[in-house]
PDB file of C-alpha atoms and ligand atoms in Angstrom:
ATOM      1  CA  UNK A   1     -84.877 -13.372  21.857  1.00 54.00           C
ATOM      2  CA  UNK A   2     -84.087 -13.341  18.167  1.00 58.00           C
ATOM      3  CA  UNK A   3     -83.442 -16.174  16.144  1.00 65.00           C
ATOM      4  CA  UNK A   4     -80.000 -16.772  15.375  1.00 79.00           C
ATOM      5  CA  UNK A   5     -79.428 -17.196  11.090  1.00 88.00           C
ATOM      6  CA  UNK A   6     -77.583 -20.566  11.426  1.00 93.00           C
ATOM      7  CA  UNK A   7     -77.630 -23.548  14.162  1.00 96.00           C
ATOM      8  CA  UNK A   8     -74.359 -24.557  15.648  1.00 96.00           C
ATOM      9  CA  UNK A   9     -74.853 -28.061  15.863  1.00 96.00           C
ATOM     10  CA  UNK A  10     -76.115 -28.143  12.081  1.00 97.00           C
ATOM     11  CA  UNK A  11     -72.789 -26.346  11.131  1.00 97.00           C
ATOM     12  CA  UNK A  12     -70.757 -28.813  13.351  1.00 97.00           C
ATOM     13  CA  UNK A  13     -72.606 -31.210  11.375  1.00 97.00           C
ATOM     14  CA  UNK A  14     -71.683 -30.558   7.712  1.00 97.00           C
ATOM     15  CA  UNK A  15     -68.536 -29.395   9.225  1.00 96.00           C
ATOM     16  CA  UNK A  16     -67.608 -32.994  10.778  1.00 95.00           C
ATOM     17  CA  UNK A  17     -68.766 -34.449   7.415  1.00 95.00           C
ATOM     18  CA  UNK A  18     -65.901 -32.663   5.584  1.00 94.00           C
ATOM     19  CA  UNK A  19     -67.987 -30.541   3.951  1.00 95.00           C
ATOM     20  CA  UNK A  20     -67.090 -26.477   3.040  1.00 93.00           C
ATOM     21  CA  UNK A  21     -68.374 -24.029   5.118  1.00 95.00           C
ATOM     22  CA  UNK A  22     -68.944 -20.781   4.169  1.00 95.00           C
ATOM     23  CA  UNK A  23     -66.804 -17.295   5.459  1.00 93.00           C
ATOM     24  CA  UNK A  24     -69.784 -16.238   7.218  1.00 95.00           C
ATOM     25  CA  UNK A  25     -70.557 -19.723   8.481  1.00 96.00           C
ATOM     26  CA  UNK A  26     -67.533 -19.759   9.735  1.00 94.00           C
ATOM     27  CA  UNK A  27     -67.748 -16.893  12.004  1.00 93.00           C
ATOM     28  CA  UNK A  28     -70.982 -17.879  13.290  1.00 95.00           C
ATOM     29  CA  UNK A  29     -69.276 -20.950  14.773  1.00 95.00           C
ATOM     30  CA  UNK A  30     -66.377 -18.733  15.990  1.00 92.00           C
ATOM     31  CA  UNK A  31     -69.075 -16.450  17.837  1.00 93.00           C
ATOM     32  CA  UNK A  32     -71.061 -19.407  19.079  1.00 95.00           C
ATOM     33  CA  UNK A  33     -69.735 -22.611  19.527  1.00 96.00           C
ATOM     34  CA  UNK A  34     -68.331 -24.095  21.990  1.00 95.00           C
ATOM     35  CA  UNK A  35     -64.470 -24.271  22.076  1.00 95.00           C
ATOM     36  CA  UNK A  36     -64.911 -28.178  23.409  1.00 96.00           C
ATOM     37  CA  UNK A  37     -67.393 -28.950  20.591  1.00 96.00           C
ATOM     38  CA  UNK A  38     -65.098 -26.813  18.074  1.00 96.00           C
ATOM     39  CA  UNK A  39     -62.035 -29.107  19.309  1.00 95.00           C
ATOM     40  CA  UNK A  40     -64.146 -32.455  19.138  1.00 96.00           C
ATOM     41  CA  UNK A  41     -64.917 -32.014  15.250  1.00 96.00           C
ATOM     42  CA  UNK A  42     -61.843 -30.604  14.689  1.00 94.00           C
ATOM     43  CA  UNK A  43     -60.652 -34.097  16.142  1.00 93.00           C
ATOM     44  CA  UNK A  44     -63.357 -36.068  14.120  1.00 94.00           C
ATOM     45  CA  UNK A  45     -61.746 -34.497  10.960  1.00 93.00           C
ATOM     46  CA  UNK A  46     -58.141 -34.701  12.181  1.00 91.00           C
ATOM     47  CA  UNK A  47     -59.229 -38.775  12.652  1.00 93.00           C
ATOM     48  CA  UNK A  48     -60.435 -38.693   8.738  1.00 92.00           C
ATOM     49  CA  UNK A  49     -57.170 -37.450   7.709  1.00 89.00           C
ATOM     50  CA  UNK A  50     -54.770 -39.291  10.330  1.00 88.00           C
ATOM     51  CA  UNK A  51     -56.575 -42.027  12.047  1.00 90.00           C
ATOM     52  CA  UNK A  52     -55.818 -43.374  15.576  1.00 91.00           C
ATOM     53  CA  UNK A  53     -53.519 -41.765  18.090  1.00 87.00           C
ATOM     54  CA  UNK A  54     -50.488 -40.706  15.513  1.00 86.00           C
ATOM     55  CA  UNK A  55     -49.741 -37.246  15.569  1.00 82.00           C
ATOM     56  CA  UNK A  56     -48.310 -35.685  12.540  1.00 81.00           C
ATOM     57  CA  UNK A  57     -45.520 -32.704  13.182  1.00 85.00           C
ATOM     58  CA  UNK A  58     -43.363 -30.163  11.675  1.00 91.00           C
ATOM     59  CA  UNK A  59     -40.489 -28.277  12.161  1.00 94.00           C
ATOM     60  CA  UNK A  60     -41.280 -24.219  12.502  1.00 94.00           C
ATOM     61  CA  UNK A  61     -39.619 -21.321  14.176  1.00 96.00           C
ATOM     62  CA  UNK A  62     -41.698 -18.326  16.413  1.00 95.00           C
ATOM     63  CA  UNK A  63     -40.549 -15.126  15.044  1.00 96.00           C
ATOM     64  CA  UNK A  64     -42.416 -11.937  16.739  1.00 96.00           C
ATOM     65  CA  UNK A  65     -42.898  -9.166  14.458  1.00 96.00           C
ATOM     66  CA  UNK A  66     -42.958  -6.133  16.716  1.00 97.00           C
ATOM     67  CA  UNK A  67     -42.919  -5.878  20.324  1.00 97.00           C
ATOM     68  CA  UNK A  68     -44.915  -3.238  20.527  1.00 97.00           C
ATOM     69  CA  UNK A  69     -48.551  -3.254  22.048  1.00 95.00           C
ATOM     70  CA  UNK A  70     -51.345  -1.594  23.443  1.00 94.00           C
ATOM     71  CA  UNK A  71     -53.426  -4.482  24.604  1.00 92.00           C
ATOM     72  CA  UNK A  72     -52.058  -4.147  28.486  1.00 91.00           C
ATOM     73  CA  UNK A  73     -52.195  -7.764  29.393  1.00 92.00           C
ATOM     74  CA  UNK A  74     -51.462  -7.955  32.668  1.00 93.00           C
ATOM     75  CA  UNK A  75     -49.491 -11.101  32.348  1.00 94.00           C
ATOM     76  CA  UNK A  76     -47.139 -10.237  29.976  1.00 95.00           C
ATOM     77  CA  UNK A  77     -44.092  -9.684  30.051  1.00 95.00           C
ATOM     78  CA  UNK A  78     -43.078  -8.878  26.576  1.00 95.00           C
ATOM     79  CA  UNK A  79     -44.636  -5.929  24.795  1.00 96.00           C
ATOM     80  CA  UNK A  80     -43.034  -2.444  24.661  1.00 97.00           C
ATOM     81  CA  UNK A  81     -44.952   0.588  24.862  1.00 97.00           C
ATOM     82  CA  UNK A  82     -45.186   2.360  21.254  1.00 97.00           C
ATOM     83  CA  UNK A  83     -41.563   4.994  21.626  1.00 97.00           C
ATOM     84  CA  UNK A  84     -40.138   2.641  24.395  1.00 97.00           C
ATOM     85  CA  UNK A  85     -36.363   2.518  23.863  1.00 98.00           C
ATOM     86  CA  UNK A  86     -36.700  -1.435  23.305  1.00 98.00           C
ATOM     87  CA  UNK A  87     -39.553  -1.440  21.188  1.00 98.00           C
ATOM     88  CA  UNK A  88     -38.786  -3.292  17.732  1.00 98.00           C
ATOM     89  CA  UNK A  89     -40.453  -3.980  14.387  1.00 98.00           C
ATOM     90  CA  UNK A  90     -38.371  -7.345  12.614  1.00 98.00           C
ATOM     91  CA  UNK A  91     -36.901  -6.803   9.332  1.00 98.00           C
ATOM     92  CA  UNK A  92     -37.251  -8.102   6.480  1.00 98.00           C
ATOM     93  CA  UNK A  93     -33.324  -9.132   6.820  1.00 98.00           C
ATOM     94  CA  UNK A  94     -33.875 -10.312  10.458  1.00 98.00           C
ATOM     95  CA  UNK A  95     -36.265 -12.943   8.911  1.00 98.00           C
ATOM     96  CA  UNK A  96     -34.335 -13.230   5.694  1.00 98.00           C
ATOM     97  CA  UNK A  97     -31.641 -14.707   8.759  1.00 98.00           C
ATOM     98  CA  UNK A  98     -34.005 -16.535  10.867  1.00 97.00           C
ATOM     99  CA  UNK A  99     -35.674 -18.461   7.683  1.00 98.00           C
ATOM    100  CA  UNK A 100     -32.198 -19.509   6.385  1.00 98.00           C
ATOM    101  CA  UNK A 101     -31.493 -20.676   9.926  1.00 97.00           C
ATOM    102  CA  UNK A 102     -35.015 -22.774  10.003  1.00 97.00           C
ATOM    103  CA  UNK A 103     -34.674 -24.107   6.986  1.00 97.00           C
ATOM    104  CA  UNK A 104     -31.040 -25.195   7.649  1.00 97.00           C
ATOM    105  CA  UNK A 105     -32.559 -27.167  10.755  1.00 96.00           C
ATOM    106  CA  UNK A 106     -35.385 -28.768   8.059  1.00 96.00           C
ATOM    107  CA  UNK A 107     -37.523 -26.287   9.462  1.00 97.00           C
ATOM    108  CA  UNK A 108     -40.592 -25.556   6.660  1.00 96.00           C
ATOM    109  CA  UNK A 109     -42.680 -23.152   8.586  1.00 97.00           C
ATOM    110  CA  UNK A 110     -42.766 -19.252  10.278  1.00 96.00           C
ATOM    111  CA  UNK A 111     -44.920 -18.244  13.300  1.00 95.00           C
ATOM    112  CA  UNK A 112     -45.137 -15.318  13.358  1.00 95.00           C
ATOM    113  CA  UNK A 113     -47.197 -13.555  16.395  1.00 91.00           C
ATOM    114  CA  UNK A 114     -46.249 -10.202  18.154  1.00 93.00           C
ATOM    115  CA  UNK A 115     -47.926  -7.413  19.974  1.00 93.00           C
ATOM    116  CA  UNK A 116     -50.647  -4.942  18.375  1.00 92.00           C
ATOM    117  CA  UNK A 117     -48.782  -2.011  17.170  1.00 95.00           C
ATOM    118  CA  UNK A 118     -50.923   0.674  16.363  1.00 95.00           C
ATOM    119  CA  UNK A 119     -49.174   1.677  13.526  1.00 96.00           C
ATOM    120  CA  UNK A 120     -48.910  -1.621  11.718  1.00 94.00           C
ATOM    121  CA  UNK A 121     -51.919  -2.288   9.531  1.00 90.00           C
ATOM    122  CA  UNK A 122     -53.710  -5.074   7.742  1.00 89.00           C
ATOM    123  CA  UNK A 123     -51.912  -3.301   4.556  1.00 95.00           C
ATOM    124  CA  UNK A 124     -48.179  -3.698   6.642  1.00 96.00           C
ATOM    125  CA  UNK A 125     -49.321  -7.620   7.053  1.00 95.00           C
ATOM    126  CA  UNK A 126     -50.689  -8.253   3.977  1.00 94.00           C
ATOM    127  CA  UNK A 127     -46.990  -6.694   2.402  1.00 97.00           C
ATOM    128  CA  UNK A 128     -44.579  -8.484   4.997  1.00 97.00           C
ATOM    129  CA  UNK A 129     -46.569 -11.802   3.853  1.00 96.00           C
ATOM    130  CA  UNK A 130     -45.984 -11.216   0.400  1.00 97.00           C
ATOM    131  CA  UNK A 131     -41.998 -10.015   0.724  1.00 98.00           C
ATOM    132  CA  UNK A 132     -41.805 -13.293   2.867  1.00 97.00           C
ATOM    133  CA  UNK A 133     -43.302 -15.568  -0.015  1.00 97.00           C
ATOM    134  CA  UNK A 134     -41.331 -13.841  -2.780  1.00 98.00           C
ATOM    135  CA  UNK A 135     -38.256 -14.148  -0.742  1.00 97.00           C
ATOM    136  CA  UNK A 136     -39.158 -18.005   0.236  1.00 98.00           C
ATOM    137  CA  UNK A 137     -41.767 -19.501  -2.175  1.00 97.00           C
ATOM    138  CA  UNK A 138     -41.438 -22.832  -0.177  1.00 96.00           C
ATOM    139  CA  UNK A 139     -42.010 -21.074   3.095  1.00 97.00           C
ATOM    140  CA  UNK A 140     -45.181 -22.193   5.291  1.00 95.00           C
ATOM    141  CA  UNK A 141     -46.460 -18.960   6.994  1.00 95.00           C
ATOM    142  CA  UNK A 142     -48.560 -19.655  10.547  1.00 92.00           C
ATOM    143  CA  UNK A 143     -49.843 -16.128  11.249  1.00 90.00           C
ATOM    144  CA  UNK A 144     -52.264 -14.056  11.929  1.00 77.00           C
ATOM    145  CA  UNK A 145     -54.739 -16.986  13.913  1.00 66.00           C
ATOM    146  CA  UNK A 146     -57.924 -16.102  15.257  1.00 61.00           C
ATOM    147  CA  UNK A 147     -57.824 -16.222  18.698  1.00 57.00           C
ATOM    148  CA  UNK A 148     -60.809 -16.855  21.135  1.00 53.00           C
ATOM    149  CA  UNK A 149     -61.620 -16.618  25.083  1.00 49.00           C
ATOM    150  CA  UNK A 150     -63.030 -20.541  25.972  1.00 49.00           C
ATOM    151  CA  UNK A 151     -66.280 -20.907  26.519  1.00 49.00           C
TER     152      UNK A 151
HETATM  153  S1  SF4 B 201     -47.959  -8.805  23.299  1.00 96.28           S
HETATM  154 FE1  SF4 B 201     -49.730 -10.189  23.395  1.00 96.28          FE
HETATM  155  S2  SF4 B 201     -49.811 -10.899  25.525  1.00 96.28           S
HETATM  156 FE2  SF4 B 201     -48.448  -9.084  25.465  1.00 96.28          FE
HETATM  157  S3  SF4 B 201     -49.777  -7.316  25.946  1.00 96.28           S
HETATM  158 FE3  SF4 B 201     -49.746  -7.548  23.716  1.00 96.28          FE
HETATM  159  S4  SF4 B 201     -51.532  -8.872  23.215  1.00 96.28           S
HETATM  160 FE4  SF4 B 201     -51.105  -9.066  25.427  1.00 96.28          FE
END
């Protein structure tokens, strides 16, 4: 069996001592930790920031960017084949509409999550972001999360 470059416990280690891991660090954990060990530092270093049992909170909106996928879940209920007469791609208007709402409510943040249209690239993400920020400087964007099976 090879040897594996880093040791998970070693990178929950450093991690749980607040100190910076690396990119590639990073996705050594997210390959090979454990989600239970991954949610028990992230606790230790939640309890650093906000001891005790107080849970901090904001005020953010879901928005789905497209509803247009090719992943097939076989729960869901949501996506749109791509050329499906209901199959959408948000606007930059339709947000422009939805962040004014939010932040009329004291809302501060976006979520944005939607299905994996195979036209929309990192490039179509990467400019949405950046319209979204020049549009709302004070806007907190929650997208694009890795995502992983439990272990
Ligand atoms: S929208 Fe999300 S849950 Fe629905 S099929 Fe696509 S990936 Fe799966």
């Amino acid at each position: 069996m090879p040897s594996l470059k880093y040791e998970v416990g070693d990178l929950l280690t450093r991690a749980s001592r607040r100190e910076f891991l690396s990119a590639e660090e990073g996705v050594f954990l997210f390959e090979n930790a454990g989600t239970a060990e991954l949610m028990y530092v992230g606790n230790q270093i939640k309890q650093h920031h906000v001891p005790g049992n107080l849970v901090t909170w904001i005020i953010d909106r879901n928005s789905n960017t497209t509803n247009v996928c090719i992943a097939n879940c076989k729960f869901c209920n949501f996506y749109r084949r791509p050329g499906h007469d209901e199959a959408y791609i948000t606007t930059l208007e339709e947000y422009r509409q939805k962040i004014e709402e939010t932040f009329s409510f004291g809302g501060e943040q976006l979520l944005l999550q939607g299905g994996h249209h195979p036209d929309l690239g990192l490039k179509y993400y990467t400019s949405l972001f950046r319209d979204l920020k020049q549009m709302f400087p004070n806007l907190k964007l929650h997208a694009l999360g890795p995502w992983k099976l439990p272990t």
